[in-house]
């Protein structure tokens, strides 16, 4: 997409990658796009995938790197030397395990792939980091990594969504340096009944099961607590700021879904399931302010928070997007925020202007 005029985005081409692209990251010099491609064709017992390296000038795939499993998320370290790819090896949701439909564990186990990006693409190589057996994981033999983000020290934060956990991996050493449970949300101000009435007065006890994760400028973690495997009603129904040791520094409680309700975006029909399903997250400093952007898949909206004080985020605005936003990406040097809207196949483009946000 050409965003020279952000009010009128223009498609400039498409790239065939030979499978299902699940995530994209661009190298620091802008020369290559790294596309995580799932080639499993729905086969959960024999997952496969690769990293397609796309030349951004010619829009051609110049190399594919076998990842040895089904990839779900890719991120590049700030120094540009390494990429981290979450290899989920996704569960079959129709398989019954211990009486749970779509339950865990289901082999083969997922892992983290570390790709060295030094030199030309033909010299790049991938290595696997084992994520099994980690403290804090509900099903340690089947981690199912979901999303990854990398900080300036080269530490990858990896959500293990169905395991309700987060792992920390040193990309240079290719080893796990920490892990923790995302814990349980216990509230009496949720809406867990699909009754065409939005009323936040019900009890909720559910694991957070985070999807997207982002490092913050202070070295903490923001998670979008979507929910996934746990029995309904499920999910954290908001977002959390964690320390890298797993201490909850701030939790949204009912504030995220209440903000959606006030904006007319709360999906009451999902109340008895996972609510608004906060799936996407982005943390970025734009025009001097650090923001946390949280995408509600079911609410069709992005919540914008001032994150300058990470233990006291402040809600600024609710942005209406297309249907089912999942990925969110800030472009700080342009003052832009993009949302990828899965259901209607659109991209929402927003501008940040002197503390106000416009579409």
mmCIF file of C-alpha atoms in Angstrom, residues 165-294:
data_model
loop_
_atom_site.group_PDB
_atom_site.id
_atom_site.type_symbol
_atom_site.label_atom_id
_atom_site.label_comp_id
_atom_site.label_asym_id
_atom_site.label_seq_id
_atom_site.Cartn_x
_atom_site.Cartn_y
_atom_site.Cartn_z
ATOM 1 C CA UNK A 165 1.802 -17.583 29.951
ATOM 2 C CA UNK A 166 4.612 -15.385 28.647
ATOM 3 C CA UNK A 167 8.166 -16.531 27.879
ATOM 4 C CA UNK A 168 11.292 -14.375 27.556
ATOM 5 C CA UNK A 169 14.021 -15.495 25.153
ATOM 6 C CA UNK A 170 17.524 -14.102 24.680
ATOM 7 C CA UNK A 171 17.874 -14.128 20.892
ATOM 8 C CA UNK A 172 21.658 -13.863 20.895
ATOM 9 C CA UNK A 173 22.096 -16.803 23.294
ATOM 10 C CA UNK A 174 19.053 -18.639 21.870
ATOM 11 C CA UNK A 175 17.788 -19.599 25.306
ATOM 12 C CA UNK A 176 14.821 -18.924 27.565
ATOM 13 C CA UNK A 177 15.681 -16.454 30.323
ATOM 14 C CA UNK A 178 12.309 -16.273 32.049
ATOM 15 C CA UNK A 179 8.619 -17.194 31.987
ATOM 16 C CA UNK A 180 5.522 -16.456 34.015
ATOM 17 C CA UNK A 181 1.803 -17.127 34.190
ATOM 18 C CA UNK A 182 -0.421 -14.288 33.009
ATOM 19 C CA UNK A 183 -2.730 -15.060 35.913
ATOM 20 C CA UNK A 184 -6.474 -14.844 36.379
ATOM 21 C CA UNK A 185 -8.894 -11.951 36.151
ATOM 22 C CA UNK A 186 -11.398 -11.933 38.999
ATOM 23 C CA UNK A 187 -14.029 -9.241 38.816
ATOM 24 C CA UNK A 188 -17.638 -8.528 39.729
ATOM 25 C CA UNK A 189 -18.116 -5.862 37.066
ATOM 26 C CA UNK A 190 -18.245 -7.852 33.827
ATOM 27 C CA UNK A 191 -21.065 -8.538 31.361
ATOM 28 C CA UNK A 192 -21.182 -12.294 30.780
ATOM 29 C CA UNK A 193 -24.799 -12.656 29.602
ATOM 30 C CA UNK A 194 -25.959 -12.350 25.987
ATOM 31 C CA UNK A 195 -29.312 -10.666 26.676
ATOM 32 C CA UNK A 196 -29.278 -7.489 24.557
ATOM 33 C CA UNK A 197 -28.570 -5.523 27.737
ATOM 34 C CA UNK A 198 -25.130 -4.070 28.407
ATOM 35 C CA UNK A 199 -24.692 -4.183 32.172
ATOM 36 C CA UNK A 200 -21.319 -4.619 33.864
ATOM 37 C CA UNK A 201 -22.522 -6.302 37.044
ATOM 38 C CA UNK A 202 -21.621 -9.982 36.643
ATOM 39 C CA UNK A 203 -18.839 -12.019 38.233
ATOM 40 C CA UNK A 204 -15.960 -13.144 36.028
ATOM 41 C CA UNK A 205 -13.105 -15.476 36.899
ATOM 42 C CA UNK A 206 -10.999 -16.339 33.868
ATOM 43 C CA UNK A 207 -7.378 -16.694 32.755
ATOM 44 C CA UNK A 208 -6.114 -13.742 30.708
ATOM 45 C CA UNK A 209 -4.749 -15.889 27.847
ATOM 46 C CA UNK A 210 -2.909 -13.000 26.156
ATOM 47 C CA UNK A 211 -2.525 -12.709 22.393
ATOM 48 C CA UNK A 212 -0.421 -9.698 21.315
ATOM 49 C CA UNK A 213 2.453 -8.474 23.481
ATOM 50 C CA UNK A 214 4.558 -5.308 23.317
ATOM 51 C CA UNK A 215 7.617 -4.083 25.167
ATOM 52 C CA UNK A 216 7.285 -0.588 26.662
ATOM 53 C CA UNK A 217 9.953 2.163 26.882
ATOM 54 C CA UNK A 218 10.394 1.400 30.609
ATOM 55 C CA UNK A 219 11.069 -2.284 29.923
ATOM 56 C CA UNK A 220 7.640 -3.587 30.883
ATOM 57 C CA UNK A 221 5.140 -5.590 28.843
ATOM 58 C CA UNK A 222 1.674 -4.767 27.520
ATOM 59 C CA UNK A 223 -0.586 -7.717 26.708
ATOM 60 C CA UNK A 224 -3.920 -7.845 24.884
ATOM 61 C CA UNK A 225 -5.895 -10.373 26.918
ATOM 62 C CA UNK A 226 -8.106 -12.007 24.324
ATOM 63 C CA UNK A 227 -8.791 -15.442 25.795
ATOM 64 C CA UNK A 228 -8.862 -18.652 23.775
ATOM 65 C CA UNK A 229 -8.915 -22.145 25.268
ATOM 66 C CA UNK A 230 -10.607 -21.741 28.640
ATOM 67 C CA UNK A 231 -14.296 -22.555 29.038
ATOM 68 C CA UNK A 232 -16.727 -19.719 28.405
ATOM 69 C CA UNK A 233 -17.099 -17.069 29.616
ATOM 70 C CA UNK A 234 -13.373 -16.567 29.172
ATOM 71 C CA UNK A 235 -10.537 -14.169 28.508
ATOM 72 C CA UNK A 236 -9.184 -11.201 30.383
ATOM 73 C CA UNK A 237 -11.523 -8.837 28.482
ATOM 74 C CA UNK A 238 -9.025 -6.023 28.581
ATOM 75 C CA UNK A 239 -5.276 -5.490 28.754
ATOM 76 C CA UNK A 240 -2.485 -5.612 31.290
ATOM 77 C CA UNK A 241 0.869 -4.003 32.006
ATOM 78 C CA UNK A 242 3.315 -6.568 33.414
ATOM 79 C CA UNK A 243 6.823 -6.269 34.741
ATOM 80 C CA UNK A 244 9.238 -8.686 32.992
ATOM 81 C CA UNK A 245 9.016 -10.846 36.133
ATOM 82 C CA UNK A 246 5.262 -11.209 35.744
ATOM 83 C CA UNK A 247 4.121 -8.677 38.351
ATOM 84 C CA UNK A 248 0.861 -6.972 37.373
ATOM 85 C CA UNK A 249 1.621 -3.248 37.332
ATOM 86 C CA UNK A 250 -1.764 -2.210 35.952
ATOM 87 C CA UNK A 251 -4.876 -4.047 34.765
ATOM 88 C CA UNK A 252 -7.753 -2.641 32.738
ATOM 89 C CA UNK A 253 -10.511 -4.280 34.764
ATOM 90 C CA UNK A 254 -13.833 -3.292 33.232
ATOM 91 C CA UNK A 255 -12.516 0.018 31.882
ATOM 92 C CA UNK A 256 -11.735 -1.265 28.371
ATOM 93 C CA UNK A 257 -15.150 -2.757 27.695
ATOM 94 C CA UNK A 258 -16.911 0.153 29.397
ATOM 95 C CA UNK A 259 -15.099 2.504 27.020
ATOM 96 C CA UNK A 260 -16.377 0.463 24.093
ATOM 97 C CA UNK A 261 -19.908 0.543 25.504
ATOM 98 C CA UNK A 262 -19.805 4.337 25.890
ATOM 99 C CA UNK A 263 -18.718 4.574 22.257
ATOM 100 C CA UNK A 264 -21.531 2.240 21.155
ATOM 101 C CA UNK A 265 -19.048 -0.494 20.184
ATOM 102 C CA UNK A 266 -19.531 -3.138 22.896
ATOM 103 C CA UNK A 267 -20.536 -6.520 21.329
ATOM 104 C CA UNK A 268 -23.182 -7.794 23.750
ATOM 105 C CA UNK A 269 -23.702 -10.877 21.589
ATOM 106 C CA UNK A 270 -20.220 -12.016 22.685
ATOM 107 C CA UNK A 271 -20.784 -11.429 26.398
ATOM 108 C CA UNK A 272 -21.206 -15.133 27.175
ATOM 109 C CA UNK A 273 -18.058 -16.007 25.204
ATOM 110 C CA UNK A 274 -14.883 -13.848 25.319
ATOM 111 C CA UNK A 275 -16.462 -10.423 25.248
ATOM 112 C CA UNK A 276 -14.792 -7.743 23.152
ATOM 113 C CA UNK A 277 -11.686 -9.897 22.511
ATOM 114 C CA UNK A 278 -8.752 -7.526 22.733
ATOM 115 C CA UNK A 279 -6.366 -9.178 20.293
ATOM 116 C CA UNK A 280 -3.964 -6.600 18.834
ATOM 117 C CA UNK A 281 -1.576 -4.290 20.666
ATOM 118 C CA UNK A 282 0.959 -1.654 19.702
ATOM 119 C CA UNK A 283 3.142 0.556 21.891
ATOM 120 C CA UNK A 284 4.836 3.485 20.179
ATOM 121 C CA UNK A 285 6.048 7.005 20.817
ATOM 122 C CA UNK A 286 4.399 9.378 18.358
ATOM 123 C CA UNK A 287 4.994 13.124 18.369
ATOM 124 C CA UNK A 288 6.548 12.972 21.840
ATOM 125 C CA UNK A 289 3.842 10.916 23.564
ATOM 126 C CA UNK A 290 4.012 7.177 24.266
ATOM 127 C CA UNK A 291 0.761 5.466 23.336
ATOM 128 C CA UNK A 292 -0.729 2.042 23.902
ATOM 129 C CA UNK A 293 -3.101 1.046 21.097
ATOM 130 C CA UNK A 294 -5.391 -1.918 21.853
#
